[in-house]
Amino acid sequence: MQIRQVTADERTDTMFPLQTYAFMPSPWGDADRETYARRMRYYETAVSLVAEEDGRAVACAAAFPMRQNVRGVVHDMAGVASVATHPSARRRGFIRELLTRLLRQMRDEGCTVSALYPFRPSFYGRHGYVGLPRVRTATFAPAGLAHLVGAELPGEVERLPMREGFDDFNALTLRLLGERHGFSVYDEVRTAEFRDNQRWVAVARVDGEVVAAVTYRIDRFGGDLVADDLLTTGPLGRALLLQFFARHVDQVARVIVTIGTDEVPELWGTDFPVLTQGRVEQPRRSGPMARLLSVEALGGTATPVNEAVTVEVVDDVLVAGCYQLTGEGGRLTVEPGKNEPRATLTCAGISALAYGVLDPVEVVTRGLGRVEASAVGPLSALFPKRMPYLFADF
Ligand SMILES: CC(C)(COP(=O)(O)OP(=O)(O)OC[C@H]1O[C@@H](n2cnc3c(N)ncnc32)[C@H](O)[C@@H]1OP(=O)(O)O)[C@@H](O)C(=O)NCCC(=O)NCCS
């Protein structure tokens, strides 16, 4: 078996059959192949690897160059996707080898974190990834937000086809990349494809400044308004978008909107019936997962306390080692560990702390490491729990 990096154009002959068999209804027709080939101009910057046997691609994996905010620091991120093996080549370790090589290459090219959507989280747990929260949806009748219909809010919402609203929408995502923990975006090459999404975008502005936006579609008169991520910079932006939804009261029966774990829809109104749900099941609806590709890259992360802990990271070819983590003057520094480690963590364990999804006790109970009792307090204080919101779907 040989691993080879292929260009975007080569993906149609090598990766398309593997991916389409794995993820799409099949057998496929010529039209599916042509659609895939046309889309490849948006994959020019992706790193695509195939494993070949006798000159034929039998497994593939790719990474998009992306960026992600982890506790206020924007990292270059490898967004892993297109992972598939031909059924007759499965369980021979091809994906293990492809992923190992892909992550090393992305790290060498400057990526310090990686994320993906797993078909089965335990599979990627072995590659150092830890689970992040899955998005939820809030489902409600617009009548529940009647109090907002006539409210005088200092701003306005404009409804545009995606093609026209794209620049404002994209600029808002770049702003949120700098402001919101976990938020991630594609590079410009990949993002360009979304300009043609068949969606409306509602853009909320205050004094001309974009403060919130949401993309959506309406399935039919009297049916559902199905909205994607509710992107807001604060409460006023959210109120403007909710007011916009409320004004669909005689047009749609329900609004279904995607939200993060920090949204509490039952507090959006009084006497407001709402169903908030987050379904997780394999293989199609897992939460995303993420991992560090460098522990040193945590240097500069905001941390609220002055504490120092030496940790050892084990069982990982990219980040294994001994590190001293010191919080001082509001920032974390990472240096080679000089003292005896007070915690032994897997890559998933240190990633869980960095991303804020587990505290040190949970890291232990989940089997992602050992932490001495004296280190539980300092590690919890250095890495307070804080739920990330990934946004990008890939
Ligand atoms: C998932 C898939 C890519 C795995 O490919 P593969 O080439 O069989 O994987 P590997 O042989 O490299 O497996 C690596 C390890 O994971 C294990 N593994 C493989 N498939 C697994 C599964 N479905 N569940 C749990 N463990 C699995 C292997 O036993 C192996 O364990 P080891 O490291 O202890 O030897 C392949 O089954 C596939 O194409 N599935 C359909 C598409 C899909 O789900 N893609 C993933 C999208 S995120």
Coordinates of C-alpha atoms and ligand atoms in Angstrom, one line a residue:
M1 CA 0.0 0.0 0.0
Q2 CA 1.3 3.5 -0.9
I3 CA 0.0 6.8 0.4
R4 CA -0.1 9.6 -2.2
Q5 CA -1.3 13.2 -2.0
V6 CA -3.7 14.0 -4.8
T7 CA -4.8 17.3 -6.3
A8 CA -8.4 18.6 -6.2
D9 CA -8.8 17.5 -9.9
E10 CA -7.5 14.0 -9.2
R11 CA -10.1 13.5 -6.4
T12 CA -12.9 12.7 -8.9
D13 CA -11.1 9.6 -10.2
T14 CA -9.6 8.5 -6.9
M15 CA -11.8 9.7 -3.9
F16 CA -15.2 10.2 -5.5
P17 CA -16.0 6.5 -5.8
L18 CA -14.9 5.8 -2.2
Q19 CA -16.7 8.7 -0.7
T20 CA -19.9 8.3 -2.7
Y21 CA -20.1 4.6 -1.9
A22 CA -19.6 5.4 1.8
F23 CA -21.8 8.5 2.2
M24 CA -24.4 8.8 -0.6
P25 CA -27.2 6.8 -2.0
S26 CA -25.7 4.4 -4.6
P27 CA -25.1 3.2 -7.3
W28 CA -24.5 6.7 -8.6
G29 CA -24.9 8.1 -12.1
D30 CA -22.8 10.3 -14.4
A31 CA -24.6 13.4 -13.2
D32 CA -23.4 12.8 -9.6
R33 CA -19.8 12.5 -10.9
E34 CA -20.1 15.7 -12.9
T35 CA -21.5 17.6 -9.9
Y36 CA -18.6 16.3 -7.7
A37 CA -16.0 17.3 -10.4
R38 CA -17.5 20.8 -10.7
R39 CA -17.3 21.3 -6.9
M40 CA -13.6 20.5 -6.8
R41 CA -12.6 24.1 -7.5
Y42 CA -13.6 24.7 -3.8
Y43 CA -11.2 21.9 -2.7
E44 CA -8.0 23.4 -4.2
T45 CA -6.5 24.1 -0.8
A46 CA -7.6 20.8 0.9
V47 CA -4.9 18.3 1.6
S48 CA -6.2 15.0 0.1
L49 CA -4.5 11.7 0.7
V50 CA -5.3 8.4 -0.9
A51 CA -4.0 4.9 0.0
E52 CA -3.4 2.9 -3.2
E53 CA -3.0 -0.8 -3.9
D54 CA -2.0 -1.9 -7.4
G55 CA -2.5 1.7 -8.6
R56 CA -6.1 1.8 -7.3
A57 CA -7.3 4.1 -4.5
V58 CA -8.7 1.9 -1.7
A59 CA -8.9 4.5 1.1
C60 CA -8.9 8.3 1.5
A61 CA -8.8 11.1 4.0
A62 CA -8.5 14.9 3.6
A63 CA -8.1 18.0 5.7
F64 CA -9.4 21.5 5.0
P65 CA -7.2 24.4 6.2
M66 CA -9.5 26.2 8.7
R67 CA -9.2 28.5 11.7
Q68 CA -10.6 28.0 15.2
N69 CA -11.0 30.1 18.3
V70 CA -9.8 28.1 21.4
R71 CA -10.4 30.2 24.6
G72 CA -9.7 33.5 22.7
V73 CA -6.7 32.4 20.6
V74 CA -7.3 31.8 16.9
H75 CA -5.5 28.7 15.8
D76 CA -4.9 27.2 12.3
M77 CA -7.0 24.1 12.3
A78 CA -7.1 20.9 10.2
G79 CA -10.8 20.1 9.5
V80 CA -10.7 16.4 8.7
A81 CA -13.2 15.0 6.3
S82 CA -13.7 12.6 3.3
V83 CA -12.6 9.6 5.4
A84 CA -13.6 6.3 3.7
T85 CA -12.2 2.9 2.8
H86 CA -13.4 0.5 0.1
P87 CA -15.4 -2.2 1.8
S88 CA -13.0 -4.9 0.7
A89 CA -10.0 -3.0 2.2
R90 CA -11.6 -2.2 5.6
R91 CA -10.1 -3.2 8.9
R92 CA -6.6 -3.4 7.5
G93 CA -5.3 -0.2 9.2
F94 CA -5.4 2.0 6.1
I95 CA -7.3 4.8 7.8
R96 CA -5.1 4.6 10.8
E97 CA -2.1 5.2 8.6
L98 CA -3.7 7.9 6.5
L99 CA -4.9 9.8 9.5
T100 CA -1.5 9.6 11.2
R101 CA 0.2 10.9 8.1
L102 CA -2.4 13.6 7.5
L103 CA -2.3 15.0 11.0
R104 CA 1.5 15.1 11.0
Q105 CA 1.5 16.9 7.6
M106 CA -1.1 19.4 8.8
R107 CA 0.9 20.0 12.0
D108 CA 4.1 20.5 10.0
E109 CA 2.2 23.0 7.8
G110 CA 1.3 25.0 10.9
C111 CA -2.1 23.7 12.2
T112 CA -2.1 23.5 16.0
V113 CA -5.6 22.0 16.4
S114 CA -7.9 19.7 14.4
A115 CA -11.6 18.9 14.4
L116 CA -14.0 16.5 12.7
Y117 CA -17.5 15.0 12.8
P118 CA -17.1 11.3 13.7
F119 CA -19.2 8.4 12.4
R120 CA -18.3 6.8 15.7
P121 CA -16.5 8.8 18.4
S122 CA -14.6 5.9 19.9
F123 CA -12.8 5.4 16.6
Y124 CA -11.4 8.9 16.7
G125 CA -10.8 8.8 20.4
R126 CA -8.0 6.4 19.6
H127 CA -6.5 9.2 17.5
G128 CA -6.5 11.7 20.4
Y129 CA -9.9 13.4 19.7
V130 CA -12.4 14.3 22.4
G131 CA -16.1 15.0 22.0
L132 CA -17.5 18.6 21.8
P133 CA -21.2 19.4 22.3
R134 CA -23.5 18.8 19.5
V135 CA -25.8 21.7 18.4
R136 CA -29.4 21.7 19.6
T137 CA -32.5 22.9 17.9
A138 CA -35.3 25.1 19.3
T139 CA -38.7 24.5 17.8
F140 CA -41.6 26.9 18.5
A141 CA -44.6 28.5 17.0
P142 CA -43.9 32.1 16.1
A143 CA -47.0 33.2 18.1
G144 CA -45.0 32.4 21.3
L145 CA -42.8 35.4 20.6
A146 CA -45.8 37.8 20.0
H147 CA -44.4 40.2 22.6
L148 CA -41.6 41.0 20.1
V149 CA -43.8 41.7 17.1
G150 CA -44.5 45.3 17.9
A151 CA -41.5 46.0 20.1
E152 CA -39.4 49.0 19.3
L153 CA -35.9 47.7 19.0
P154 CA -33.0 50.0 18.0
G155 CA -32.0 48.1 14.8
E156 CA -33.4 46.4 11.7
V157 CA -33.4 43.1 9.9
E158 CA -32.9 42.8 6.2
R159 CA -33.8 39.6 4.3
L160 CA -31.6 38.7 1.3
P161 CA -30.9 35.8 -0.9
M162 CA -27.6 34.2 0.2
R163 CA -25.8 35.5 -2.9
E164 CA -26.6 39.1 -1.9
G165 CA -26.2 38.7 1.8
F166 CA -23.1 36.5 1.6
D167 CA -20.5 39.2 2.2
D168 CA -22.2 40.5 5.4
F169 CA -22.8 37.0 6.6
N170 CA -19.2 35.9 6.0
A171 CA -17.9 39.1 7.7
L172 CA -20.0 38.2 10.8
T173 CA -18.6 34.7 10.9
L174 CA -15.0 36.2 10.8
R175 CA -15.9 38.5 13.6
L176 CA -17.3 35.6 15.7
L177 CA -14.1 33.6 14.9
G178 CA -12.3 36.2 17.0
E179 CA -14.9 36.4 19.7
R180 CA -16.5 33.0 20.3
H181 CA -14.9 30.0 21.9
G182 CA -14.8 27.0 19.6
F183 CA -16.0 28.9 16.5
S184 CA -14.3 27.7 13.3
V185 CA -14.3 28.8 9.7
Y186 CA -13.0 27.5 6.4
D187 CA -10.5 29.4 4.3
E188 CA -11.7 31.6 1.4
V189 CA -11.4 29.0 -1.2
R190 CA -13.8 26.5 0.5
T191 CA -16.1 29.3 1.8
A192 CA -16.8 30.6 -1.7
E193 CA -19.1 27.6 -2.4
F194 CA -21.6 28.8 0.2
R195 CA -22.3 32.0 -1.7
D196 CA -24.5 29.8 -3.9
N197 CA -26.4 28.2 -1.1
Q198 CA -30.1 28.2 -1.8
R199 CA -31.0 30.0 1.4
W200 CA -32.3 33.3 2.7
V201 CA -30.1 35.2 5.0
A202 CA -31.6 37.5 7.6
V203 CA -29.1 40.2 8.6
A204 CA -29.6 42.2 11.8
R205 CA -28.0 45.6 12.0
V206 CA -27.7 48.3 14.6
D207 CA -26.5 51.7 13.3
G208 CA -25.4 49.9 10.2
E209 CA -23.2 47.4 12.1
V210 CA -24.1 43.7 11.6
V211 CA -24.9 42.3 15.0
A212 CA -26.6 39.0 14.0
A213 CA -27.5 36.8 11.0
V214 CA -29.2 33.5 10.3
T215 CA -29.6 31.6 7.1
Y216 CA -32.9 29.8 6.6
R217 CA -35.5 28.3 4.2
I218 CA -39.2 28.0 4.3
D219 CA -40.7 24.7 3.2
R220 CA -44.3 25.7 2.5
F221 CA -47.0 28.1 3.4
G222 CA -48.2 27.0 6.9
G223 CA -45.2 24.8 7.2
D224 CA -41.7 25.2 8.8
L225 CA -39.2 28.0 8.7
V226 CA -36.0 25.9 9.1
A227 CA -33.1 28.1 10.2
D228 CA -29.4 27.2 10.5
D229 CA -27.1 28.5 13.3
L230 CA -28.4 31.6 15.2
L231 CA -25.3 33.8 14.9
T232 CA -25.4 36.7 17.3
T233 CA -22.9 39.1 18.8
G234 CA -25.1 39.7 21.8
P235 CA -28.7 40.0 23.2
L236 CA -29.8 42.8 20.9
G237 CA -28.9 40.8 17.8
R238 CA -30.7 37.8 19.1
A239 CA -33.8 39.9 19.9
L240 CA -33.8 41.4 16.4
L241 CA -33.7 37.9 14.8
L242 CA -36.4 36.5 17.1
Q243 CA -38.6 39.5 16.3
F244 CA -38.1 38.7 12.6
F245 CA -39.1 35.1 13.2
A246 CA -42.2 36.3 15.2
R247 CA -43.3 38.3 12.2
H248 CA -43.9 35.0 10.3
V249 CA -46.8 34.3 12.7
D250 CA -49.5 33.9 9.9
Q251 CA -47.1 32.3 7.4
V252 CA -45.4 29.3 9.1
A253 CA -46.6 26.9 11.9
R254 CA -43.1 26.4 13.3
V255 CA -39.7 27.9 13.5
I256 CA -36.8 25.4 13.9
V257 CA -33.5 27.1 14.6
T258 CA -30.1 25.6 15.4
I259 CA -28.5 26.9 18.7
G260 CA -25.5 26.3 20.9
T261 CA -25.5 24.9 24.4
D262 CA -25.3 28.4 25.8
E263 CA -28.7 29.4 24.5
V264 CA -31.7 28.9 26.8
P265 CA -34.8 29.3 24.6
E266 CA -37.3 29.0 27.4
L267 CA -36.0 32.4 28.5
W268 CA -36.8 34.1 25.2
G269 CA -40.3 34.9 26.3
T270 CA -43.0 34.5 29.0
D271 CA -45.7 31.8 28.3
F272 CA -43.4 30.6 25.5
P273 CA -43.9 27.0 24.6
V274 CA -40.6 25.7 23.0
L275 CA -39.0 22.3 22.5
T276 CA -35.2 22.3 22.8
Q277 CA -33.5 19.1 21.8
G278 CA -30.2 17.7 20.8
R279 CA -30.2 14.2 19.4
V280 CA -27.0 12.2 19.2
E281 CA -26.8 8.9 17.4
Q282 CA -24.2 7.1 15.2
P283 CA -23.2 7.3 12.5
R284 CA -24.9 10.5 11.2
R285 CA -25.6 12.7 14.2
S286 CA -22.5 12.7 16.5
G287 CA -21.3 15.9 18.1
P288 CA -18.0 17.1 16.6
M289 CA -14.6 16.1 18.1
A290 CA -11.4 18.1 18.4
R291 CA -7.8 17.6 19.5
L292 CA -4.6 19.6 20.0
L293 CA -1.8 19.1 17.4
S294 CA 0.6 21.1 19.6
V295 CA 0.5 21.7 23.4
E296 CA 3.0 24.6 23.1
A297 CA 0.4 26.4 21.0
L298 CA -1.7 26.8 24.2
G299 CA 0.8 29.5 25.2
G300 CA -0.9 32.8 25.3
T301 CA -4.4 31.4 26.1
A302 CA -6.3 33.5 28.6
T303 CA -6.5 31.9 32.0
P304 CA -7.9 33.5 35.2
V305 CA -5.4 32.2 37.8
N306 CA -1.8 32.2 38.8
E307 CA -1.0 28.4 39.1
A308 CA 1.6 26.0 37.8
V309 CA 1.2 22.3 37.0
T310 CA 3.5 19.9 35.2
V311 CA 1.6 17.4 33.1
E312 CA 2.8 14.5 31.0
V313 CA 1.0 13.7 27.8
V314 CA 1.2 10.1 26.7
D315 CA 0.3 7.7 23.9
D316 CA 0.4 10.2 21.0
V317 CA 3.0 10.6 18.3
L318 CA 2.4 14.3 17.9
V319 CA 2.0 15.8 21.4
A320 CA 3.5 13.2 23.8
G321 CA 5.9 14.9 26.3
C322 CA 6.2 16.7 29.6
Y323 CA 4.9 20.2 29.9
Q324 CA 4.9 22.9 32.6
L325 CA 1.7 24.9 32.3
T326 CA 1.8 28.2 34.1
G327 CA -0.9 30.8 34.5
E328 CA 0.5 34.3 35.1
G329 CA -0.9 37.7 34.5
G330 CA -4.0 36.3 32.9
R331 CA -2.1 34.2 30.3
L332 CA -0.9 30.7 30.0
T333 CA 2.8 29.8 29.3
V334 CA 3.9 26.4 28.2
E335 CA 7.4 25.2 28.8
P336 CA 9.2 21.9 28.8
G337 CA 8.3 20.2 32.2
K338 CA 11.0 20.3 34.8
N339 CA 9.2 18.9 37.8
E340 CA 7.7 15.5 38.4
P341 CA 4.3 15.5 36.6
R342 CA 1.2 15.7 38.7
A343 CA -1.0 14.5 35.9
T344 CA -0.6 12.0 33.2
L345 CA -3.0 12.7 30.3
T346 CA -3.8 11.2 26.9
C347 CA -4.1 13.6 24.0
A348 CA -7.9 13.5 24.4
G349 CA -7.5 14.3 28.1
I350 CA -5.4 17.5 27.6
S351 CA -7.6 18.4 24.6
A352 CA -10.7 18.1 26.8
L353 CA -9.2 20.5 29.3
A354 CA -8.0 23.0 26.6
Y355 CA -11.4 23.0 24.9
G356 CA -13.2 23.3 28.3
V357 CA -15.5 20.3 27.8
L358 CA -14.4 18.2 30.8
D359 CA -12.9 19.1 34.2
P360 CA -10.0 17.2 35.6
V361 CA -12.2 14.8 37.6
E362 CA -14.2 14.0 34.5
V363 CA -11.0 13.4 32.5
V364 CA -10.1 10.7 35.1
T365 CA -13.6 9.2 35.2
R366 CA -13.7 9.1 31.4
G367 CA -10.4 7.1 31.4
L368 CA -8.4 9.9 29.7
G369 CA -5.7 10.2 32.3
R370 CA -4.6 10.2 35.9
V371 CA -4.6 13.4 38.0
E372 CA -3.1 13.7 41.5
A373 CA -5.5 15.1 44.0
S374 CA -3.3 18.1 44.5
A375 CA -3.5 18.9 40.8
V376 CA -7.3 18.8 40.4
G377 CA -7.8 22.3 41.8
P378 CA -5.0 24.0 39.8
L379 CA -5.9 22.3 36.6
S380 CA -9.6 23.2 37.0
A381 CA -8.6 26.8 37.7
L382 CA -6.2 27.0 34.7
F383 CA -8.8 25.5 32.3
P384 CA -12.3 26.4 33.6
K385 CA -15.1 24.5 31.9
R386 CA -16.5 26.4 29.0
M387 CA -18.6 24.9 26.2
P388 CA -17.3 25.5 22.7
Y389 CA -19.5 26.2 19.7
L390 CA -17.9 24.9 16.5
F391 CA -20.3 26.4 13.9
A392 CA -18.6 25.0 10.7
D393 CA -20.0 21.7 9.4
F394 CA -17.8 19.5 7.3
Ligands
LIG1 C1 -14.8 3.9 9.1 C2 -13.9 3.5 8.0 C3 -13.3 4.7 7.3 C4 -12.7 2.7 8.7 O1 -11.7 2.4 7.8 P1 -10.7 1.2 8.0 O2 -9.7 1.3 6.8 O3 -11.4 -0.1 8.1 O4 -10.0 1.6 9.3 P2 -8.7 1.0 10.0 O5 -8.5 -0.4 9.4 O6 -7.6 1.9 9.7 O7 -9.1 1.0 11.5 C5 -8.3 1.5 12.5 C6 -8.8 1.0 13.8 O8 -10.1 1.2 14.0 C7 -10.9 0.0 14.2 N1 -12.1 0.2 13.5 C8 -12.3 0.2 12.1 N2 -13.6 0.4 11.9 C9 -14.3 0.5 13.1 C10 -15.6 0.7 13.4 N3 -16.6 0.8 12.6 N4 -15.9 0.7 14.8 C11 -14.9 0.6 15.7 N5 -13.6 0.4 15.4 C12 -13.3 0.4 14.1 C13 -10.0 -1.0 13.5 O9 -10.2 -2.3 14.0 C14 -8.6 -0.6 13.8 O10 -8.3 -0.9 15.2 P3 -6.7 -1.1 15.6 O11 -6.0 0.3 15.4 O12 -6.8 -1.5 17.0 O13 -6.2 -2.1 14.7 C15 -14.5 2.5 7.0 O14 -15.2 1.5 7.7 C16 -15.6 3.2 6.1 O15 -15.2 3.7 5.0 N6 -16.8 3.3 6.6 C17 -17.9 4.0 5.9 C18 -17.6 5.6 5.8 C19 -17.4 6.2 7.2 O16 -18.1 6.0 8.1 N7 -16.3 7.1 7.2 C20 -15.9 7.8 8.4 C21 -16.6 9.1 8.4 S1 -16.1 10.1 9.8

